[in-house]
Structure formats: C-alpha cells, structure tokens
Short mmCIF file of C-alpha atoms and ligand atoms in Angstrom, two decimals:
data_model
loop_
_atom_site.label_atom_id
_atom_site.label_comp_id
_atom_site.label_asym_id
_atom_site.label_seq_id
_atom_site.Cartn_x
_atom_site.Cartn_y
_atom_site.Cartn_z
CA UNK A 9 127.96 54.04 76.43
CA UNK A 10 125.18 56.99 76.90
CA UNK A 11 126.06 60.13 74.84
CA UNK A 12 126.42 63.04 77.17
CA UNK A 13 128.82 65.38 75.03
CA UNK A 14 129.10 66.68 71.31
CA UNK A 15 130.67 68.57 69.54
CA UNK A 16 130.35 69.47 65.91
CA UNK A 17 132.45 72.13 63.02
CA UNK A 18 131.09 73.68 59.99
CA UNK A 19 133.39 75.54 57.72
CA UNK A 20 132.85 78.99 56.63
CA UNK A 21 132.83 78.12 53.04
CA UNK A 22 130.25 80.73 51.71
CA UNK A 23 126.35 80.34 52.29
CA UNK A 24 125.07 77.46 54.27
CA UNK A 25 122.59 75.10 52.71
CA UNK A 26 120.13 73.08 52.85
CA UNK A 27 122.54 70.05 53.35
CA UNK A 28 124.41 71.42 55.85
CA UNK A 29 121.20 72.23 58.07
CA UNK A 30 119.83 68.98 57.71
CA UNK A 31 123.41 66.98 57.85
CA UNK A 32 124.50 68.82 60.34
CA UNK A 33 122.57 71.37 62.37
CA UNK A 34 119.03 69.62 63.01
CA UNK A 35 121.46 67.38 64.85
CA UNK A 36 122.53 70.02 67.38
CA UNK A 37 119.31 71.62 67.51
CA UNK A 38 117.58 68.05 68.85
CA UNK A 39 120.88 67.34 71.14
CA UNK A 40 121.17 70.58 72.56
CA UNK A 41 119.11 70.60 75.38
CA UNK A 42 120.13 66.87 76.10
CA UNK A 43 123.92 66.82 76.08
CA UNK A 44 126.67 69.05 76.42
CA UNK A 45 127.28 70.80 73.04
CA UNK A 46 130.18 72.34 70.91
CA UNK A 47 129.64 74.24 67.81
CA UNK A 48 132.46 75.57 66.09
CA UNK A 49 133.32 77.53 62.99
CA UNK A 50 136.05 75.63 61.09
CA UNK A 51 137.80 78.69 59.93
CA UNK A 52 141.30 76.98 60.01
CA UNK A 53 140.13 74.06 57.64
CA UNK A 54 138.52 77.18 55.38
CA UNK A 55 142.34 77.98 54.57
CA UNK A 56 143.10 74.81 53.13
CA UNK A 57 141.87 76.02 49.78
CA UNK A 58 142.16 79.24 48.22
CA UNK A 59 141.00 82.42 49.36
CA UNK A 60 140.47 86.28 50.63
CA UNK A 61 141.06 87.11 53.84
CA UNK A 62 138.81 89.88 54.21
CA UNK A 63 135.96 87.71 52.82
CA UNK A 64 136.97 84.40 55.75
CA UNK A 65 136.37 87.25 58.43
CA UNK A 66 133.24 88.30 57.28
CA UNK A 67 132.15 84.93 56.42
CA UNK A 68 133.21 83.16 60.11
CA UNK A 69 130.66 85.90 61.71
CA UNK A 70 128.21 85.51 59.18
CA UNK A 71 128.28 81.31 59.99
CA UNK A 72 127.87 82.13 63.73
CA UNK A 73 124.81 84.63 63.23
CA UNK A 74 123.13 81.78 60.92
CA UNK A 75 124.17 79.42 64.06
CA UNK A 76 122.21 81.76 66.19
CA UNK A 77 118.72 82.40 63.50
CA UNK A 78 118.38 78.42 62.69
CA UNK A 79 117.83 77.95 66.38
CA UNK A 80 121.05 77.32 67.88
CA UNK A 81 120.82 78.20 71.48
CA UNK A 82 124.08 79.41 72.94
CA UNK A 83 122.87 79.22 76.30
CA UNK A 84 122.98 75.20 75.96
CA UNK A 85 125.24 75.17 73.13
CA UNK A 86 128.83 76.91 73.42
CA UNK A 87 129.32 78.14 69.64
CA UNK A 88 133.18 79.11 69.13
CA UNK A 89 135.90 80.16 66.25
CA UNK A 90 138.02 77.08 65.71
CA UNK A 91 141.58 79.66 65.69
CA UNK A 92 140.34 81.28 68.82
CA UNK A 93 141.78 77.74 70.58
CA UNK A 94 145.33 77.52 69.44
CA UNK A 95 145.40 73.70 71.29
CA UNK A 96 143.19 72.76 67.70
CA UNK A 97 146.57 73.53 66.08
CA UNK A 98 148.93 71.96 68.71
CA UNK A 99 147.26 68.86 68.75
CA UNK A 100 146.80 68.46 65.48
CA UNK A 101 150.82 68.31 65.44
CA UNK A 102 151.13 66.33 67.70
CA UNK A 103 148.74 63.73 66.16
CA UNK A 104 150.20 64.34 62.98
CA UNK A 105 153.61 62.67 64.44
CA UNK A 106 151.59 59.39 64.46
CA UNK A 107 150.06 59.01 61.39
CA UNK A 108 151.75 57.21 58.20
CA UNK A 109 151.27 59.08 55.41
CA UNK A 110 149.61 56.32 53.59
CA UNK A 111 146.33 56.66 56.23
CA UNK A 112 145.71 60.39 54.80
CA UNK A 113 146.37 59.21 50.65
CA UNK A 114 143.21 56.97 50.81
CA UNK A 115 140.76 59.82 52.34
CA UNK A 116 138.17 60.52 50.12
CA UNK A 117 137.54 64.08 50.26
CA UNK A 118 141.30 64.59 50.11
CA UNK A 119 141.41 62.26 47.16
CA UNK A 120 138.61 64.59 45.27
CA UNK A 121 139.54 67.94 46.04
CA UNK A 122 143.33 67.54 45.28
CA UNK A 123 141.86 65.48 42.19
CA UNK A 124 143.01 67.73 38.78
CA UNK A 125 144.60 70.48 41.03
CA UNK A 126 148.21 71.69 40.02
CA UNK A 127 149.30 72.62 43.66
CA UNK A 128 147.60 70.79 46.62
CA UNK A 129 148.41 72.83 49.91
CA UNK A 130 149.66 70.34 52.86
CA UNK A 131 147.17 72.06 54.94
CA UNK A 132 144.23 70.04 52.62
CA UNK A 133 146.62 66.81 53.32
CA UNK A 134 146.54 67.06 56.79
CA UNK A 135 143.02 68.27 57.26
CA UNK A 136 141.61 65.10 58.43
CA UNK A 137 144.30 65.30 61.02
CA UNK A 138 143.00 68.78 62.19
CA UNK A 139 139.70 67.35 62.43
CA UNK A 140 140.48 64.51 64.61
CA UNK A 141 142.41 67.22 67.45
CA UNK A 142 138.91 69.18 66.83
CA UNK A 143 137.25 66.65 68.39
CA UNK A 144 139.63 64.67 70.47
CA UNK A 145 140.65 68.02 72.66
CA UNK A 146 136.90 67.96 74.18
CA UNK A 147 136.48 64.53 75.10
CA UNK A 148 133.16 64.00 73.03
CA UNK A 149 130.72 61.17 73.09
CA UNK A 150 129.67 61.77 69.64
CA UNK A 151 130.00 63.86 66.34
CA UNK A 152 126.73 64.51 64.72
CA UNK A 153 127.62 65.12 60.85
CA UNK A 154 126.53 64.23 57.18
CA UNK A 155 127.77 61.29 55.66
CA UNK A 156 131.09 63.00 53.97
CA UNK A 157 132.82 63.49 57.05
CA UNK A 158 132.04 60.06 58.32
CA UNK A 159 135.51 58.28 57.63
CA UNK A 160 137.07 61.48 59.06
CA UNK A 161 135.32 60.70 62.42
CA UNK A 162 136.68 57.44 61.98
CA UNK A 163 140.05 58.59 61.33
CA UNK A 164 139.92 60.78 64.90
CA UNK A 165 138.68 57.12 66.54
CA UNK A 166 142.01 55.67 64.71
CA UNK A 167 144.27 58.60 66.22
CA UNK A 168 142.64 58.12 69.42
CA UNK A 169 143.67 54.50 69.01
CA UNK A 170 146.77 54.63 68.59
CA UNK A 171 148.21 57.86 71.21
CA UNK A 172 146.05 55.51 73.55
CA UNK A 173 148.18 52.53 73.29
CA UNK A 174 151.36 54.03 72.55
CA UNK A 175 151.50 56.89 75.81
CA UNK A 176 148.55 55.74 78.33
CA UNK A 177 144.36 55.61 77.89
CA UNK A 178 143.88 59.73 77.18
CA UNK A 179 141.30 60.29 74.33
CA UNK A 180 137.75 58.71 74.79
CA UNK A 181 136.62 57.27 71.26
CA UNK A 182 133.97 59.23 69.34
CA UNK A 183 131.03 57.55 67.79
CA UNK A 184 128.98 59.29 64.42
CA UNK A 185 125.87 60.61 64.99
CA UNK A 186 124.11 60.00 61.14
CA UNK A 187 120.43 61.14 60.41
CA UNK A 188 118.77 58.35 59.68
CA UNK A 189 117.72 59.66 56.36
CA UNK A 190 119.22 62.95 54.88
CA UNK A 191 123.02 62.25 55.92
CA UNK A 192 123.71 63.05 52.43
CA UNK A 193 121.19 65.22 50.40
CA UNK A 194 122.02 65.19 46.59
CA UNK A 195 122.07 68.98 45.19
CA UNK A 196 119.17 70.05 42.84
CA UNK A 197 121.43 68.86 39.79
CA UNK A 198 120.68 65.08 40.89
CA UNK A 199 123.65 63.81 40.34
CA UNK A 200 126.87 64.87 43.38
CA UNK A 201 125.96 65.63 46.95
CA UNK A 202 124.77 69.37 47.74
CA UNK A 203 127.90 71.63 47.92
CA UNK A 204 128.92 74.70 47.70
CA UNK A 205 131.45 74.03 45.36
CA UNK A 206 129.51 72.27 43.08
CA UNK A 207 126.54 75.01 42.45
CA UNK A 208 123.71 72.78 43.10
CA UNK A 209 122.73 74.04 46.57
CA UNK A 210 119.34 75.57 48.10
CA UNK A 211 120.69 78.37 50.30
CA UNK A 212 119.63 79.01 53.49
CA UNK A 213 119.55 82.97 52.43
CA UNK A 214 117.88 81.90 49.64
CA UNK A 215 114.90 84.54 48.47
CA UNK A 216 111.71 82.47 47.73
CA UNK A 217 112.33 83.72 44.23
CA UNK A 218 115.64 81.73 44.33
CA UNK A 219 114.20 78.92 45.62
CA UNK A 220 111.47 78.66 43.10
CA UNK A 221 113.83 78.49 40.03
CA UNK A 222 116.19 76.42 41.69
CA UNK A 223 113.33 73.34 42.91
CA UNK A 224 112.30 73.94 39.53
CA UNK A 225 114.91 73.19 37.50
CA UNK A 226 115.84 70.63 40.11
CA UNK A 227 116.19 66.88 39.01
CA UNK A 228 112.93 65.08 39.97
CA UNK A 229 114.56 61.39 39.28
CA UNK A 230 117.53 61.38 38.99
CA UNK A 231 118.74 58.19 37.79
CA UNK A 232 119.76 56.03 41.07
CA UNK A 233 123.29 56.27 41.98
CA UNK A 234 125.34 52.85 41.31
CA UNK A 235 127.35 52.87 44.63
CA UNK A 236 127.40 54.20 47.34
CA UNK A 237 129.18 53.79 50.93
CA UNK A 238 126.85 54.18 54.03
CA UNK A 239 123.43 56.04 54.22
CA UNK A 240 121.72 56.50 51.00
CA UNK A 241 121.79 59.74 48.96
CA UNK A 242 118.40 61.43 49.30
CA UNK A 243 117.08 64.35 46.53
CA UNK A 244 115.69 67.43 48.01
CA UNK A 245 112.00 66.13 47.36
CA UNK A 246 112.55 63.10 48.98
CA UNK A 247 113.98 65.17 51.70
CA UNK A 248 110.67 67.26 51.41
CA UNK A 249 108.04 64.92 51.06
CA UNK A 250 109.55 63.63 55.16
CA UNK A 251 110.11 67.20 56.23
CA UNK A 252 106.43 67.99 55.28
CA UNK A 253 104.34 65.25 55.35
CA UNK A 254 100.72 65.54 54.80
CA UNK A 255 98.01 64.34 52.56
CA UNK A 256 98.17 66.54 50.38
CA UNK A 257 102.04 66.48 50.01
CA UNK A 258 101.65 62.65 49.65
CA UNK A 259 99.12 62.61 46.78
CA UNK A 260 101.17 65.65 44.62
CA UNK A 261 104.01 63.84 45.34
CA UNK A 262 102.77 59.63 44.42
CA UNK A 263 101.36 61.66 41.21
CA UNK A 264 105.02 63.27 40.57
CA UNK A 265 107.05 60.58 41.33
CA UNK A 266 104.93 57.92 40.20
CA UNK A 267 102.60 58.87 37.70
CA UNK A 268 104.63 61.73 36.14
CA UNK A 269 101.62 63.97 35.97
CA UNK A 270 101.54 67.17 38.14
CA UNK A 271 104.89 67.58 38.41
CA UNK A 272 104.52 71.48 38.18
CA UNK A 273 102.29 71.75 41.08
CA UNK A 274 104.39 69.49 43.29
CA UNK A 275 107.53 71.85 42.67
CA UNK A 276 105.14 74.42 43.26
CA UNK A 277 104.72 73.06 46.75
CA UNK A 278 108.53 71.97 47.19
CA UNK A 279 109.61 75.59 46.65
CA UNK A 280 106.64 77.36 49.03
CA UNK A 281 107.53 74.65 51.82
CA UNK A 282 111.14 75.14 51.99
CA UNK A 283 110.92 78.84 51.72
CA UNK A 284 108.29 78.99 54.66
CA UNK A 285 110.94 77.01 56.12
CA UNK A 286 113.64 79.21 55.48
CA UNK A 287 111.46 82.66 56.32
CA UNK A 288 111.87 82.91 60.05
CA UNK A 289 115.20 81.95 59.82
CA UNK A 290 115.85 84.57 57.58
CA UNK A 291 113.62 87.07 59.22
CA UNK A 292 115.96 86.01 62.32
CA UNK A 293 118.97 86.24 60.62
CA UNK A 294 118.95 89.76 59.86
CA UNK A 295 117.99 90.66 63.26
CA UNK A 296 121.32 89.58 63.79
CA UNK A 297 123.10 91.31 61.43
CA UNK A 298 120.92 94.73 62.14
CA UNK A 299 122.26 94.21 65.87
CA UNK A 300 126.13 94.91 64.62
CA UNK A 301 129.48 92.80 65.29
CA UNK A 302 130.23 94.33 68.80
CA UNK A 303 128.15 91.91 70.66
CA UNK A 304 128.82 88.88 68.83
CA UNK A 305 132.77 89.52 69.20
CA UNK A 306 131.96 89.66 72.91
CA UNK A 307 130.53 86.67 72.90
CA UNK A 308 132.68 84.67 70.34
CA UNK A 309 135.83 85.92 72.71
CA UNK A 310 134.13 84.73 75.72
CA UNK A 311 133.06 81.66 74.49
CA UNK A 312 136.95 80.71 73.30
CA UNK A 313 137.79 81.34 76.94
CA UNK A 314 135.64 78.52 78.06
CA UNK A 315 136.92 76.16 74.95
CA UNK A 316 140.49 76.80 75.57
CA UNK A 317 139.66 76.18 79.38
CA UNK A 318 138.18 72.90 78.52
CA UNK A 319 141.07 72.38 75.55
CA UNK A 320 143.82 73.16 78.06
CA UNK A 321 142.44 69.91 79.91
CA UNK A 322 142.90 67.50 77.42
CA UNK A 323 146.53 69.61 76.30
CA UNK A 324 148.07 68.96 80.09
CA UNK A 325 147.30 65.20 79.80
CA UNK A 326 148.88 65.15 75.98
CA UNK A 327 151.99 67.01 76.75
CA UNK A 328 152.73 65.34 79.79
CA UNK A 329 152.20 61.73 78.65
CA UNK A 330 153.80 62.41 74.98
CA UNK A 331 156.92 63.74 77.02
CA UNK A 332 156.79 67.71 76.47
CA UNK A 333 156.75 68.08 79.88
P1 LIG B 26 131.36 71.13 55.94
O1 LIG B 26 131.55 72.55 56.30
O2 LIG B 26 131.67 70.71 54.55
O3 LIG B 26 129.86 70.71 56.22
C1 LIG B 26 129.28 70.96 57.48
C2 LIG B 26 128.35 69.83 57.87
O4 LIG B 26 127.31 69.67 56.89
C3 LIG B 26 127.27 68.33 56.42
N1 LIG B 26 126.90 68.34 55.01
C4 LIG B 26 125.92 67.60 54.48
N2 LIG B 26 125.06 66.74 55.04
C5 LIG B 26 124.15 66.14 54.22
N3 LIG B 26 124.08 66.37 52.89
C6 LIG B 26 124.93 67.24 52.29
N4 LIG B 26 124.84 67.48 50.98
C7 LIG B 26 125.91 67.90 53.09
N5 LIG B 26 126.88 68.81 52.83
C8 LIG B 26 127.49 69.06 54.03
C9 LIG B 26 128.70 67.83 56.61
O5 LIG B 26 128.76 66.42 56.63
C10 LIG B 26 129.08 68.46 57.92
O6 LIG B 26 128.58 67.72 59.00
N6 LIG B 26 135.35 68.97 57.88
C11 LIG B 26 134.04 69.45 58.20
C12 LIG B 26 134.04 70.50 59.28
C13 LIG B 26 134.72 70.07 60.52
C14 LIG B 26 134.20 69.19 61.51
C15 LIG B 26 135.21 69.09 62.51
C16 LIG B 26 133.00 68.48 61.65
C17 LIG B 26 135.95 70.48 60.93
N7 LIG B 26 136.25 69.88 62.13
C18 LIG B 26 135.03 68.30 63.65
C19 LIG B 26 132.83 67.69 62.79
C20 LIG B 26 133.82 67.60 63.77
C21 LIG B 26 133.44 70.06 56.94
O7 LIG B 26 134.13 70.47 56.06
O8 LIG B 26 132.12 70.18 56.96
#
C-alpha cells in the first residue's frame, strides 16, 4: 500500500540529540512535503518517570521550537502537544481493555527502565499502550522512528489487530519507517544506544566547544556488539563518515579506522562537521526563542484544534462500535 500519512512523537525528555534527529526527524523532514504529516510532543509519556512540572512546560515548548530550527515545516507538517488531544488518553483506555497483561511484561524498554527501580509507575506499564492510541487515532500509513520504538509500532499493529476483529475493520495497520542506516546510533561511550539518560549524547544545543570534547573522548571502535535485534547499531563516526562524505573524509577516516594513525585529525574533522551541522540550527533556534512564547501558544492551540478534529474521527467510529454509544 503507498504511504500517504505519518505521524511521529518525540518526548520532551531534556535536550534533543543527535540520535533523535537522525532516528527520528530526518525522517519527517524528507516525508514532509510528500505525505501528510503529524509531529507531536509526547508530553504525556514524559510523566511516566519522575519529574518537575515547571521544567515539562518549559521543556514541551522548547521541543517544538527545535521542531521548527531543524527544518520542520509546519505549513506541511501539523506539529502538536500530545495532552492538547484528550482522545490520546481515551483511547489509550479503551485499548488498554484488550490487552493481556502478559503482551506489556515482555516490552523491552519497559523491561529496562523498570529494571532496578523500587516503584515502577503504571503509567511506564502502559506506555506502549499510549503509544499505539497515538498513532491509531490518525489513521497513519507509517511511523518513521529509530529502532527502540520499533516493537512498540508493532504492538499498535497488534491492538489494531485485535479491536479490528473483535468490533468491525476500524484502525488501518501502521508500517515502520527505519533509516536504512542510523536507526540506532550508539552514544559517544560506544557501548548503549545514544540517550539522554545514559549521558553519552551529542546535543543538538551543543556549543562546538561541547562537541569537540565529547567526539573526542568518544569511542572510535568500540568493540562490536554481540546481538542485536533489527538494524545495526552505528557509532557517531560511522554516522559521520555517510553524513559527510568526501575524499578527504574517506582517507582521515580508512587511516583512523583502519590504520590507527591520525586519529586526532579525524576527530578533529568529526567535531567541526557536526557542529557546522548543528550551527544554523542553532542560529535558528534562538530566533525562536528571541521571538517569545505568545506566538508559539497560538499556534500549538490551533494546531490541537485540527488534531482533535481529525482524533474526534477515529473516537466516533471507536465509541460507537465498542458500544459507548
Ligand atoms: P524518544 O523521545 O525516546 O525518541 C524520539 C525518537 O528518536 C529516536 N531515537 C533514536 N534513533 C536512533 N538512535 C538513537 N540513539 C535514538 N534515540 C532516540 C526514537 O526511536 C524515536 O523515534 N515513545 C517514543 C515517543 C512516542 C512516539 C509515539 C513515537 C510517543 N508516541 C507515537 C512514534 C509514534 C519515545 O520515547 O521516543
């Protein structure tokens, strides 16, 4: 089936990074103009895990403006707050009613951030189920992600799947849009996928001071993961050396990678590519921020208008055939 609508979520978990913007948002910026787009902030999955209320507000608007400076157009792209469309929430129920509990245990990212922690909120449990009403309320072709949400696409086809056959045909099925290569970017310690969380990331605010230490500390080789499920895990220089190919990268690079020699130089170049990379977004960025909130409140408010609109279309159809109506 042709794509012709996608929709994507990024939470508001602190800086974006590197991983994110190549996971996730070159995606939308080469679908935008060809299909109908969705961008959301995934402030209600944000509250799964501790934290500040003041600093979720302030972060939500900052992940919209950073939308908006990596090239996110919102003309072709409707970018929206997740809790501005209360049907996220009242699906989410209702899809919750269908779901053994056993489907949610075996999640991965459920099974390592509850891993160690005391007091696991049922929010994180049912976050996967959140996920699948994200998408499943807009009637999507595809989800463009990174490779860690993968089997939480596949858990919304599941869903889909099974309200289908138990009240009448009313979800379409989403496929994964993967990157062919950088679906999952390891973070500059080598070793666990870039994350926030983790303290390995390149941020996308980064100062090309910041970037500098960090590619140069990063871990050239790091020794090749054992397993892994789906696309392979790719280091930020392998990332790079695609990103930026030339000659010149290529021969720094061969002697890096291959001959160990010149290593210093080729980090050299790592760190002044991704920061000329990152300058106009930057530069972009805080024209943003100089411009104030009123605007982008405007916006955000009138852009959940036309979600819950398009929401409301998919809720009719659930209610009626699940028999709330
Ligand atoms: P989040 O906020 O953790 O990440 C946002 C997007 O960035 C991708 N990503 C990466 N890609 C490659 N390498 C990495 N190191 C890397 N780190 C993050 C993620 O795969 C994701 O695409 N649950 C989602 C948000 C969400 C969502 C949705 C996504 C909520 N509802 C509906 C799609 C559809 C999340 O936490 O992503």
């Amino acid at each position: 089936m042709p794509i012709k609508t996608i929709i994507t979520g990024l939470q508001p978990s602190g800086d974006l990074h590197i991983g994110n913007y190549v996971g996730a948002l070159q995606q939308i910026l080469e679908f935008q103009s060809k299909f109908d787009c969705f961008l959301f902030v995934a402030d209600l999955h944000a509250m799964t895990v501790p934290y500040e209320a003041k600093v979720l507000r302030q972060r939500v608007r900052d992940v919209v403006r950073m939308f908006l400076a990596v090239g996110v157009n919102p003309e072709k792209c409707l970018i929206f707050v997740q809790s501005q469309v209360p049907q996220h929430a009242e699906l989410a129920w209702i899809l919750g009613t269908q779901l053994p509990i056993a489907e949610l245990e075996r999640m991965t990212q459920y099974k390592e951030k509850s891993d160690q922690k005391k007091a696991v909120s049922v929010g994180l449990f049912n976050y996967p189920v959140l996920m699948a009403a994200d998408i499943l309320l807009y009637q999507v072709d595809a989800v463009p992600v990174g490779q860690d949400q993968v089997q939480h696409v596949e858990l919304s086809r599941t869903l889909a799947r099974k309200f289908n056959n138990q009240f009448g045909n009313t979800f379409k099925l989403p496929e994964v849009l993967l990157k062919k290569e950088g679906a999952r970017i390891l973070g500059t310690d080598g070793k666990s996928k870039m994350s926030k969380s983790l303290g390995n990331t390149i941020g996308l605010l980064d100062s090309p001071e910041d970037v500098r230490k960090k590619v140069r500390k990063a871990v050239v080789h790091p020794p090749r993961p054992e397993s892994f499920e789906g696309k392979r895990p790719i280091t930020i220089f392998e990332w790079h050396d695609q990103q930026f190919a030339s000659a010149s990268t290529r021969t720094l690079s061969q002697q890096c990678h291959v001959e160990n020699r010149n290593c210093e130089a080729y980090k050299e170049l790592v760190a002044k590519n991704i920061s000329g990379l990152l300058a106009p977004i930057q530069k972009k960025y805080q024209d943003i921020v100089n411009r104030g909130d009123d605007w982008l409140l405007r916006y955000l408010n009138a852009s959940a208008e036309v979600a819950r609109a398009r929401a409301e279309r998919t809720m009719e159809m659930v209610r009626a055939r699940a028999g709330l109506r």
